Amino acid sequence: MTTHADTDTIVAIATPAGAGGVGIVRLSGARARDVAHAVCGRRLEPRRAHHVRFLDEDGEVLDDGIAIAFAGPASYTGEDVVELQAHGSPVVLQQLQSRCRMLGARLARAGEFSERAFLNGRLDLAQAEAVADLIAAGDVRGARAARRSLDGVFSERCASLADALLQLRVYVEAMIDFSDEPIDTLGGDEVARRIAALGAALSALEQDAERGRRLRDGLHVVIVGPPNAGKSSLLNALAGSDRAIVTDIAGTTRDLLQETVRIGSAELVLVDTAGLRDAGDAIEREGIRRARAELQRADLALVVLDARDVAGGLSTVADDLAAVPDRLLVHNKIDLVEDHEAADAVPVSARTGAGLDRLRAALAQRLDGGGGGEGAFTARQRHVDALREASTALADAAATVDGGALELTAESLRAAHDAVGAITGRVRPDDLLGHIFSSFCIGK
Ligand SMILES: Nc1nc2c(c(=O)[nH]1)N(C=O)[C@@H](CNc1ccc(C(=O)N[C@@H](CCC(=O)O)C(=O)O)cc1)CN2
Ligand SMILES: Nc1nc2c(ncn2[C@@H]2O[C@H](COP(=O)(O)OP(=O)(O)OP(=O)(O)O)[C@@H](O)[C@H]2O)c(=O)[nH]1
């Protein structure tokens, strides 16, 4: 792997803002070790922890700490890297960073260390994205899944798909070169068979990636039901807060209200919505429109019904539930009814708290069904979109094979191959890298 001697040497505080036990200033680039030499007053042997004094330009001691140098390409970025590990004082870390800048290092942009790791082939694009997803993970499942992506689980699946697509492209290109012969003697059936097999592999990966996207983005649970069923009360009870306004006036909730709730080791995003009904003033109708739009994005609808009128409530919302992939029925206000057992619903009272543990358990079970088990990895919307694009292109390829229009088949296969390649960054549109790495934190 080549180090990029022609690029700037960059510096950033790698640890979070604020005071901490230890703070790290990280350098990467051809001049990293020279800069460190000047700051530490001595040369650093690679991969060895040195206890040194960090000096300012007058030889004044800024702090004492640990300095470690990594000689490229055996480093995180693939370039020469130095870490200056000081006491976690924001003042000291700022001084150290300024000193490195005075010595010729430039302040790193957000994500620039990881971007260099990508550009130097240390990580592919999906792995670099997994670094950011690991850092941002809100729960154990998300962190584990991001770790698998960082280890290349997702990338390897993409790579083997890309390989198979490449082989098929080569085969089809060869057929085109012999195109004066009839297609069936050349193996048109074989091409069709291989396209079908690839389509199956692609759709399996697309499903796993969609599950991975949910792991990353969190399960989106939308609370719906008729007015006054107790949706806001239930949000408050689950969130353990008084976020939502509760009154006995039907149509109280108008806008969407979102809370992040932790269930076991998982985090889910709960959205309270306006009660669904075909009435109300202009504001309430807008609230209902937003509730319906929110349902389109839901992974799970938590359907809250008043236990005193389950059938009536359900008929109010039935049409709106059609688009939701999964639902959990809740009968609320069981404190007001005698017999509340129901086979297909969780009975609760948002007022007394009865049944809430059962509801949490039911939610936790749905969360497990949503992925995060053995082998699950994180993915992003970008990846799911790319896999869908590849599926469409592959379907186009299949359609043209039948007609014997092999140039078109070859073109569609190329499009599918490029779409899969964009996931790991083998193929990349111009603006993609800036878009991805700018959302990282500084120092990563
Ligand atoms: N102090 C510190 N901790 C850290 C990092 C860091 O940069 N500094 N990391 C970064 O964000 C992560 C670890 N990532 C790293 C990845 C590769 C190499 C590295 O030196 N790789 C060489 C040698 C391989 C080996 O010895 O195992 C290589 O890949 O050739 C270092 C850190 C998490 N913890
Ligand atoms: N007895 C009893 N009353 C409840 C329970 N849950 C909610 N309520 C009452 O029912 C009324 C409506 O509750 P909300 O939480 O505002 O209902 P909502 O479904 O959000 O109502 P909208 O905002 O109109 O859609 C309030 O007076 C609550 O105090 C419950 O479990 N038992």
PDB file of C-alpha atoms in Angstrom, residues 140-393:
ATOM      1  CA  VAL A 140     -25.597  -3.189  22.313  1.00  0.00           C
ATOM      2  CA  ARG A 141     -27.317  -4.722  19.292  1.00  0.00           C
ATOM      3  CA  GLY A 142     -26.481  -1.730  17.117  1.00  0.00           C
ATOM      4  CA  ALA A 143     -22.873  -1.704  18.284  1.00  0.00           C
ATOM      5  CA  ARG A 144     -22.453  -5.443  17.661  1.00  0.00           C
ATOM      6  CA  ALA A 145     -23.988  -5.194  14.219  1.00  0.00           C
ATOM      7  CA  ALA A 146     -21.814  -2.189  13.296  1.00  0.00           C
ATOM      8  CA  ARG A 147     -18.801  -4.161  14.515  1.00  0.00           C
ATOM      9  CA  ARG A 148     -19.704  -6.970  12.067  1.00  0.00           C
ATOM     10  CA  SER A 149     -19.903  -4.494   9.197  1.00  0.00           C
ATOM     11  CA  LEU A 150     -16.568  -3.052  10.258  1.00  0.00           C
ATOM     12  CA  ASP A 151     -15.168  -6.597  10.208  1.00  0.00           C
ATOM     13  CA  GLY A 152     -16.291  -6.860   6.588  1.00  0.00           C
ATOM     14  CA  VAL A 153     -19.307  -9.190   6.900  1.00  0.00           C
ATOM     15  CA  PHE A 154     -21.472  -6.972   4.674  1.00  0.00           C
ATOM     16  CA  SER A 155     -18.581  -6.032   2.363  1.00  0.00           C
ATOM     17  CA  GLU A 156     -17.743  -9.693   1.709  1.00  0.00           C
ATOM     18  CA  ARG A 157     -21.308 -10.453   0.691  1.00  0.00           C
ATOM     19  CA  CYS A 158     -21.211  -7.490  -1.693  1.00  0.00           C
ATOM     20  CA  ALA A 159     -17.825  -8.546  -3.033  1.00  0.00           C
ATOM     21  CA  SER A 160     -18.923 -12.091  -3.832  1.00  0.00           C
ATOM     22  CA  LEU A 161     -22.003 -10.754  -5.601  1.00  0.00           C
ATOM     23  CA  ALA A 162     -19.834  -8.312  -7.561  1.00  0.00           C
ATOM     24  CA  ASP A 163     -17.499 -11.187  -8.495  1.00  0.00           C
ATOM     25  CA  ALA A 164     -20.334 -13.314  -9.820  1.00  0.00           C
ATOM     26  CA  LEU A 165     -21.656 -10.320 -11.786  1.00  0.00           C
ATOM     27  CA  LEU A 166     -18.220  -9.723 -13.249  1.00  0.00           C
ATOM     28  CA  GLN A 167     -17.900 -13.357 -14.369  1.00  0.00           C
ATOM     29  CA  LEU A 168     -21.284 -13.208 -15.994  1.00  0.00           C
ATOM     30  CA  ARG A 169     -20.384  -9.964 -17.760  1.00  0.00           C
ATOM     31  CA  VAL A 170     -17.247 -11.578 -19.131  1.00  0.00           C
ATOM     32  CA  TYR A 171     -19.309 -14.545 -20.344  1.00  0.00           C
ATOM     33  CA  VAL A 172     -21.885 -12.307 -22.043  1.00  0.00           C
ATOM     34  CA  GLU A 173     -19.199 -10.102 -23.633  1.00  0.00           C
ATOM     35  CA  ALA A 174     -17.615 -13.252 -25.053  1.00  0.00           C
ATOM     36  CA  MET A 175     -20.973 -14.312 -26.485  1.00  0.00           C
ATOM     37  CA  ILE A 176     -21.339 -10.931 -28.172  1.00  0.00           C
ATOM     38  CA  ASP A 177     -17.975 -11.493 -29.867  1.00  0.00           C
ATOM     39  CA  PHE A 178     -19.357 -14.688 -31.393  1.00  0.00           C
ATOM     40  CA  SER A 179     -22.743 -13.209 -32.124  1.00  0.00           C
ATOM     41  CA  ASP A 180     -23.060 -14.499 -35.681  1.00  0.00           C
ATOM     42  CA  GLU A 181     -23.963 -17.862 -34.198  1.00  0.00           C
ATOM     43  CA  PRO A 182     -27.488 -18.525 -32.846  1.00  0.00           C
ATOM     44  CA  ILE A 183     -27.858 -17.592 -29.204  1.00  0.00           C
ATOM     45  CA  ASP A 184     -29.095 -20.952 -27.923  1.00  0.00           C
ATOM     46  CA  THR A 185     -26.003 -22.776 -29.124  1.00  0.00           C
ATOM     47  CA  LEU A 186     -23.951 -20.165 -27.284  1.00  0.00           C
ATOM     48  CA  GLY A 187     -25.737 -20.701 -23.985  1.00  0.00           C
ATOM     49  CA  GLY A 188     -28.532 -18.160 -23.706  1.00  0.00           C
ATOM     50  CA  ASP A 189     -30.190 -20.559 -21.261  1.00  0.00           C
ATOM     51  CA  GLU A 190     -27.069 -20.626 -19.179  1.00  0.00           C
ATOM     52  CA  VAL A 191     -27.066 -16.816 -18.988  1.00  0.00           C
ATOM     53  CA  ALA A 192     -30.735 -16.771 -17.995  1.00  0.00           C
ATOM     54  CA  ARG A 193     -30.073 -19.392 -15.313  1.00  0.00           C
ATOM     55  CA  ARG A 194     -27.153 -17.441 -13.887  1.00  0.00           C
ATOM     56  CA  ILE A 195     -29.108 -14.178 -13.876  1.00  0.00           C
ATOM     57  CA  ALA A 196     -31.890 -15.900 -11.931  1.00  0.00           C
ATOM     58  CA  ALA A 197     -29.432 -17.285  -9.368  1.00  0.00           C
ATOM     59  CA  LEU A 198     -27.857 -13.852  -8.970  1.00  0.00           C
ATOM     60  CA  GLY A 199     -31.291 -12.292  -8.539  1.00  0.00           C
ATOM     61  CA  ALA A 200     -32.012 -14.641  -5.646  1.00  0.00           C
ATOM     62  CA  ALA A 201     -28.693 -13.850  -3.949  1.00  0.00           C
ATOM     63  CA  LEU A 202     -29.276 -10.152  -4.493  1.00  0.00           C
ATOM     64  CA  SER A 203     -32.727 -10.172  -2.938  1.00  0.00           C
ATOM     65  CA  ALA A 204     -31.477 -12.150   0.077  1.00  0.00           C
ATOM     66  CA  LEU A 205     -28.746  -9.565   0.600  1.00  0.00           C
ATOM     67  CA  GLU A 206     -31.239  -6.750   0.116  1.00  0.00           C
ATOM     68  CA  GLN A 207     -33.382  -8.186   2.915  1.00  0.00           C
ATOM     69  CA  ASP A 208     -30.433  -8.509   5.276  1.00  0.00           C
ATOM     70  CA  ALA A 209     -29.302  -4.974   4.406  1.00  0.00           C
ATOM     71  CA  GLU A 210     -32.795  -3.625   5.091  1.00  0.00           C
ATOM     72  CA  ARG A 211     -32.691  -5.335   8.486  1.00  0.00           C
ATOM     73  CA  GLY A 212     -29.272  -3.772   8.991  1.00  0.00           C
ATOM     74  CA  ARG A 213     -30.632  -0.358   8.113  1.00  0.00           C
ATOM     75  CA  ARG A 214     -33.280  -0.758  10.803  1.00  0.00           C
ATOM     76  CA  LEU A 215     -30.621  -1.783  13.293  1.00  0.00           C
ATOM     77  CA  ARG A 216     -28.730   1.377  12.484  1.00  0.00           C
ATOM     78  CA  ASP A 217     -31.658   3.757  12.312  1.00  0.00           C
ATOM     79  CA  GLY A 218     -33.576   2.146  15.178  1.00  0.00           C
ATOM     80  CA  LEU A 219     -36.989   0.530  15.048  1.00  0.00           C
ATOM     81  CA  HIS A 220     -39.583   3.115  14.210  1.00  0.00           C
ATOM     82  CA  VAL A 221     -42.708   2.488  16.294  1.00  0.00           C
ATOM     83  CA  VAL A 222     -45.720   4.671  15.556  1.00  0.00           C
ATOM     84  CA  ILE A 223     -48.537   4.859  18.121  1.00  0.00           C
ATOM     85  CA  VAL A 224     -51.896   5.059  16.398  1.00  0.00           C
ATOM     86  CA  GLY A 225     -55.513   4.696  17.361  1.00  0.00           C
ATOM     87  CA  PRO A 226     -58.777   6.572  17.591  1.00  0.00           C
ATOM     88  CA  PRO A 227     -58.978   9.860  19.514  1.00  0.00           C
ATOM     89  CA  ASN A 228     -58.958   9.572  23.313  1.00  0.00           C
ATOM     90  CA  ALA A 229     -57.839   5.923  23.364  1.00  0.00           C
ATOM     91  CA  GLY A 230     -54.893   6.922  25.555  1.00  0.00           C
ATOM     92  CA  LYS A 231     -52.037   7.084  23.026  1.00  0.00           C
ATOM     93  CA  SER A 232     -50.333  10.065  24.651  1.00  0.00           C
ATOM     94  CA  SER A 233     -50.802   8.552  28.107  1.00  0.00           C
ATOM     95  CA  LEU A 234     -49.146   5.368  26.891  1.00  0.00           C
ATOM     96  CA  LEU A 235     -46.203   7.257  25.363  1.00  0.00           C
ATOM     97  CA  ASN A 236     -45.716   9.037  28.672  1.00  0.00           C
ATOM     98  CA  ALA A 237     -45.957   5.764  30.612  1.00  0.00           C
ATOM     99  CA  LEU A 238     -43.406   3.985  28.393  1.00  0.00           C
ATOM    100  CA  ALA A 239     -41.066   6.957  28.253  1.00  0.00           C
ATOM    101  CA  GLY A 240     -41.436   7.607  31.975  1.00  0.00           C
ATOM    102  CA  SER A 241     -42.061  11.276  31.300  1.00  0.00           C
ATOM    103  CA  ASP A 242     -44.816  13.815  30.829  1.00  0.00           C
ATOM    104  CA  ARG A 243     -43.811  14.714  27.312  1.00  0.00           C
ATOM    105  CA  ALA A 244     -47.224  14.388  25.712  1.00  0.00           C
ATOM    106  CA  ILE A 245     -50.185  16.500  26.722  1.00  0.00           C
ATOM    107  CA  VAL A 246     -53.040  14.372  28.060  1.00  0.00           C
ATOM    108  CA  THR A 247     -56.630  15.630  28.343  1.00  0.00           C
ATOM    109  CA  ASP A 248     -60.038  14.047  28.106  1.00  0.00           C
ATOM    110  CA  ILE A 249     -60.758  16.127  25.020  1.00  0.00           C
ATOM    111  CA  ALA A 250     -60.689  13.998  21.878  1.00  0.00           C
ATOM    112  CA  GLY A 251     -58.249  15.451  19.372  1.00  0.00           C
ATOM    113  CA  THR A 252     -55.722  16.803  21.875  1.00  0.00           C
ATOM    114  CA  THR A 253     -52.628  15.603  20.051  1.00  0.00           C
ATOM    115  CA  ARG A 254     -52.138  17.397  16.749  1.00  0.00           C
ATOM    116  CA  ASP A 255     -48.496  17.241  15.890  1.00  0.00           C
ATOM    117  CA  LEU A 256     -46.111  14.291  15.974  1.00  0.00           C
ATOM    118  CA  LEU A 257     -44.271  13.775  19.222  1.00  0.00           C
ATOM    119  CA  GLN A 258     -41.184  11.608  19.329  1.00  0.00           C
ATOM    120  CA  GLU A 259     -39.427   9.918  22.242  1.00  0.00           C
ATOM    121  CA  THR A 260     -36.565   7.443  22.307  1.00  0.00           C
ATOM    122  CA  VAL A 261     -37.352   4.565  24.623  1.00  0.00           C
ATOM    123  CA  ARG A 262     -34.991   1.865  25.766  1.00  0.00           C
ATOM    124  CA  ILE A 263     -36.430  -1.641  25.918  1.00  0.00           C
ATOM    125  CA  GLY A 264     -33.877  -4.078  27.308  1.00  0.00           C
ATOM    126  CA  SER A 265     -30.678  -3.509  25.367  1.00  0.00           C
ATOM    127  CA  ALA A 266     -32.474  -1.988  22.377  1.00  0.00           C
ATOM    128  CA  GLU A 267     -33.551   1.523  21.592  1.00  0.00           C
ATOM    129  CA  LEU A 268     -36.696   2.384  19.736  1.00  0.00           C
ATOM    130  CA  VAL A 269     -38.174   5.581  18.462  1.00  0.00           C
ATOM    131  CA  LEU A 270     -41.780   6.020  19.641  1.00  0.00           C
ATOM    132  CA  VAL A 271     -43.959   8.503  17.780  1.00  0.00           C
ATOM    133  CA  ASP A 272     -47.284   9.669  19.204  1.00  0.00           C
ATOM    134  CA  THR A 273     -49.784  10.773  16.587  1.00  0.00           C
ATOM    135  CA  ALA A 274     -53.107  12.518  16.365  1.00  0.00           C
ATOM    136  CA  GLY A 275     -56.082  10.194  16.859  1.00  0.00           C
ATOM    137  CA  LEU A 276     -57.345   8.990  13.508  1.00  0.00           C
ATOM    138  CA  ARG A 277     -60.858  10.100  12.643  1.00  0.00           C
ATOM    139  CA  ASP A 278     -62.581  11.905   9.812  1.00  0.00           C
ATOM    140  CA  ALA A 279     -63.498  15.049  11.674  1.00  0.00           C
ATOM    141  CA  GLY A 280     -62.015  17.926  13.605  1.00  0.00           C
ATOM    142  CA  ASP A 281     -60.761  21.395  12.763  1.00  0.00           C
ATOM    143  CA  ALA A 282     -58.108  22.282  10.198  1.00  0.00           C
ATOM    144  CA  ILE A 283     -55.247  21.812  12.670  1.00  0.00           C
ATOM    145  CA  GLU A 284     -56.450  18.392  13.744  1.00  0.00           C
ATOM    146  CA  ARG A 285     -56.939  17.344  10.135  1.00  0.00           C
ATOM    147  CA  GLU A 286     -53.347  18.371   9.391  1.00  0.00           C
ATOM    148  CA  GLY A 287     -52.272  16.327  12.441  1.00  0.00           C
ATOM    149  CA  ILE A 288     -54.133  13.319  11.081  1.00  0.00           C
ATOM    150  CA  ARG A 289     -52.498  13.794   7.689  1.00  0.00           C
ATOM    151  CA  ARG A 290     -49.090  13.768   9.420  1.00  0.00           C
ATOM    152  CA  ALA A 291     -50.042  10.684  11.411  1.00  0.00           C
ATOM    153  CA  ARG A 292     -50.884   8.853   8.185  1.00  0.00           C
ATOM    154  CA  ALA A 293     -47.626   9.967   6.550  1.00  0.00           C
ATOM    155  CA  GLU A 294     -45.706   8.790   9.613  1.00  0.00           C
ATOM    156  CA  LEU A 295     -47.388   5.397   9.373  1.00  0.00           C
ATOM    157  CA  GLN A 296     -45.899   4.990   5.906  1.00  0.00           C
ATOM    158  CA  ARG A 297     -42.436   5.021   7.500  1.00  0.00           C
ATOM    159  CA  ALA A 298     -43.333   2.790  10.455  1.00  0.00           C
ATOM    160  CA  ASP A 299     -41.657  -0.543  11.102  1.00  0.00           C
ATOM    161  CA  LEU A 300     -44.304  -1.329  13.699  1.00  0.00           C
ATOM    162  CA  ALA A 301     -47.668   0.243  14.511  1.00  0.00           C
ATOM    163  CA  LEU A 302     -48.599   0.201  18.178  1.00  0.00           C
ATOM    164  CA  VAL A 303     -52.366   0.253  17.844  1.00  0.00           C
ATOM    165  CA  VAL A 304     -53.984   1.662  20.987  1.00  0.00           C
ATOM    166  CA  LEU A 305     -57.681   0.951  21.468  1.00  0.00           C
ATOM    167  CA  ASP A 306     -60.012   1.819  24.323  1.00  0.00           C
ATOM    168  CA  ALA A 307     -60.787  -1.544  25.975  1.00  0.00           C
ATOM    169  CA  ARG A 308     -64.436  -0.465  26.259  1.00  0.00           C
ATOM    170  CA  ASP A 309     -64.816  -0.229  22.492  1.00  0.00           C
ATOM    171  CA  VAL A 310     -62.282  -2.449  20.801  1.00  0.00           C
ATOM    172  CA  ALA A 311     -64.308  -3.280  17.713  1.00  0.00           C
ATOM    173  CA  GLY A 312     -65.327   0.306  17.041  1.00  0.00           C
ATOM    174  CA  GLY A 313     -61.785   1.546  17.526  1.00  0.00           C
ATOM    175  CA  LEU A 314     -60.300  -1.038  15.251  1.00  0.00           C
ATOM    176  CA  SER A 315     -62.711  -0.234  12.448  1.00  0.00           C
ATOM    177  CA  THR A 316     -61.645   3.431  12.656  1.00  0.00           C
ATOM    178  CA  VAL A 317     -57.991   2.625  12.023  1.00  0.00           C
ATOM    179  CA  ALA A 318     -58.135  -0.559   9.933  1.00  0.00           C
ATOM    180  CA  ASP A 319     -57.669   1.163   6.562  1.00  0.00           C
ATOM    181  CA  ASP A 320     -54.636   3.057   7.767  1.00  0.00           C
ATOM    182  CA  LEU A 321     -52.861  -0.066   8.962  1.00  0.00           C
ATOM    183  CA  ALA A 322     -52.757  -1.717   5.561  1.00  0.00           C
ATOM    184  CA  ALA A 323     -49.337  -0.267   4.680  1.00  0.00           C
ATOM    185  CA  VAL A 324     -47.598  -1.091   7.973  1.00  0.00           C
ATOM    186  CA  PRO A 325     -45.294  -4.129   7.948  1.00  0.00           C
ATOM    187  CA  ASP A 326     -46.049  -5.133  11.532  1.00  0.00           C
ATOM    188  CA  ARG A 327     -48.496  -4.224  14.269  1.00  0.00           C
ATOM    189  CA  LEU A 328     -49.053  -4.784  17.970  1.00  0.00           C
ATOM    190  CA  LEU A 329     -52.556  -4.319  19.396  1.00  0.00           C
ATOM    191  CA  VAL A 330     -52.962  -2.741  22.818  1.00  0.00           C
ATOM    192  CA  HIS A 331     -56.224  -2.564  24.764  1.00  0.00           C
ATOM    193  CA  ASN A 332     -55.912   0.417  27.087  1.00  0.00           C
ATOM    194  CA  LYS A 333     -57.965   1.549  30.118  1.00  0.00           C
ATOM    195  CA  ILE A 334     -58.442  -1.968  31.467  1.00  0.00           C
ATOM    196  CA  ASP A 335     -59.004  -0.340  34.845  1.00  0.00           C
ATOM    197  CA  LEU A 336     -62.440   0.598  33.490  1.00  0.00           C
ATOM    198  CA  VAL A 337     -63.557  -2.868  32.346  1.00  0.00           C
ATOM    199  CA  GLU A 338     -64.286  -6.139  34.137  1.00  0.00           C
ATOM    200  CA  ASP A 339     -62.886  -8.721  31.770  1.00  0.00           C
ATOM    201  CA  HIS A 340     -59.965  -7.609  29.669  1.00  0.00           C
ATOM    202  CA  GLU A 341     -58.184 -10.750  28.505  1.00  0.00           C
ATOM    203  CA  ALA A 342     -57.732 -10.841  24.740  1.00  0.00           C
ATOM    204  CA  ALA A 343     -55.839 -13.360  22.677  1.00  0.00           C
ATOM    205  CA  ASP A 344     -54.510 -10.958  20.071  1.00  0.00           C
ATOM    206  CA  ALA A 345     -53.827  -7.875  22.193  1.00  0.00           C
ATOM    207  CA  VAL A 346     -51.833  -6.727  25.204  1.00  0.00           C
ATOM    208  CA  PRO A 347     -54.161  -5.376  27.912  1.00  0.00           C
ATOM    209  CA  VAL A 348     -52.806  -2.326  29.766  1.00  0.00           C
ATOM    210  CA  SER A 349     -53.790   0.650  31.804  1.00  0.00           C
ATOM    211  CA  ALA A 350     -51.667   3.677  31.053  1.00  0.00           C
ATOM    212  CA  ARG A 351     -53.250   5.230  34.140  1.00  0.00           C
ATOM    213  CA  THR A 352     -52.420   2.516  36.711  1.00  0.00           C
ATOM    214  CA  GLY A 353     -49.409   1.050  34.944  1.00  0.00           C
ATOM    215  CA  ALA A 354     -50.985  -2.415  34.841  1.00  0.00           C
ATOM    216  CA  GLY A 355     -49.763  -4.531  31.922  1.00  0.00           C
ATOM    217  CA  LEU A 356     -46.895  -2.211  30.972  1.00  0.00           C
ATOM    218  CA  ASP A 357     -44.267  -4.861  31.708  1.00  0.00           C
ATOM    219  CA  ARG A 358     -46.095  -7.263  29.440  1.00  0.00           C
ATOM    220  CA  LEU A 359     -46.186  -4.592  26.737  1.00  0.00           C
ATOM    221  CA  ARG A 360     -42.450  -3.982  27.097  1.00  0.00           C
ATOM    222  CA  ALA A 361     -41.832  -7.729  26.807  1.00  0.00           C
ATOM    223  CA  ALA A 362     -44.011  -7.919  23.688  1.00  0.00           C
ATOM    224  CA  LEU A 363     -42.105  -4.994  22.159  1.00  0.00           C
ATOM    225  CA  ALA A 364     -38.779  -6.599  23.025  1.00  0.00           C
ATOM    226  CA  GLN A 365     -39.879  -9.769  21.240  1.00  0.00           C
ATOM    227  CA  ARG A 366     -40.795  -7.787  18.119  1.00  0.00           C
ATOM    228  CA  LEU A 367     -37.420  -6.084  18.269  1.00  0.00           C
ATOM    229  CA  ASP A 368     -35.682  -9.448  18.137  1.00  0.00           C
ATOM    230  CA  GLY A 369     -37.828 -10.456  15.193  1.00  0.00           C
ATOM    231  CA  GLY A 370     -36.619  -7.297  13.494  1.00  0.00           C
ATOM    232  CA  GLY A 371     -33.060  -8.542  13.286  1.00  0.00           C
ATOM    233  CA  GLY A 372     -29.994  -8.116  15.434  1.00  0.00           C
ATOM    234  CA  GLY A 373     -29.574 -11.817  16.088  1.00  0.00           C
ATOM    235  CA  GLU A 374     -26.728 -14.024  14.894  1.00  0.00           C
ATOM    236  CA  GLY A 375     -24.635 -12.482  12.184  1.00  0.00           C
ATOM    237  CA  ALA A 376     -26.677  -9.296  11.744  1.00  0.00           C
ATOM    238  CA  PHE A 377     -24.751  -6.333  10.368  1.00  0.00           C
ATOM    239  CA  THR A 378     -25.585  -2.642  10.015  1.00  0.00           C
ATOM    240  CA  ALA A 379     -26.332  -1.053   6.670  1.00  0.00           C
ATOM    241  CA  ARG A 380     -27.540   2.311   5.449  1.00  0.00           C
ATOM    242  CA  GLN A 381     -30.333   3.521   3.204  1.00  0.00           C
ATOM    243  CA  ARG A 382     -27.655   4.214   0.572  1.00  0.00           C
ATOM    244  CA  HIS A 383     -26.770   0.515   0.531  1.00  0.00           C
ATOM    245  CA  VAL A 384     -30.366  -0.688   0.357  1.00  0.00           C
ATOM    246  CA  ASP A 385     -31.016   1.742  -2.528  1.00  0.00           C
ATOM    247  CA  ALA A 386     -27.944   0.465  -4.378  1.00  0.00           C
ATOM    248  CA  LEU A 387     -29.072  -3.156  -4.000  1.00  0.00           C
ATOM    249  CA  ARG A 388     -32.534  -2.250  -5.295  1.00  0.00           C
ATOM    250  CA  GLU A 389     -30.981  -0.478  -8.246  1.00  0.00           C
ATOM    251  CA  ALA A 390     -28.937  -3.602  -8.945  1.00  0.00           C
ATOM    252  CA  SER A 391     -32.100  -5.751  -8.746  1.00  0.00           C
ATOM    253  CA  THR A 392     -33.864  -3.556 -11.272  1.00  0.00           C
ATOM    254  CA  ALA A 393     -30.895  -3.679 -13.619  1.00  0.00           C
TER     255      ALA A 393
END
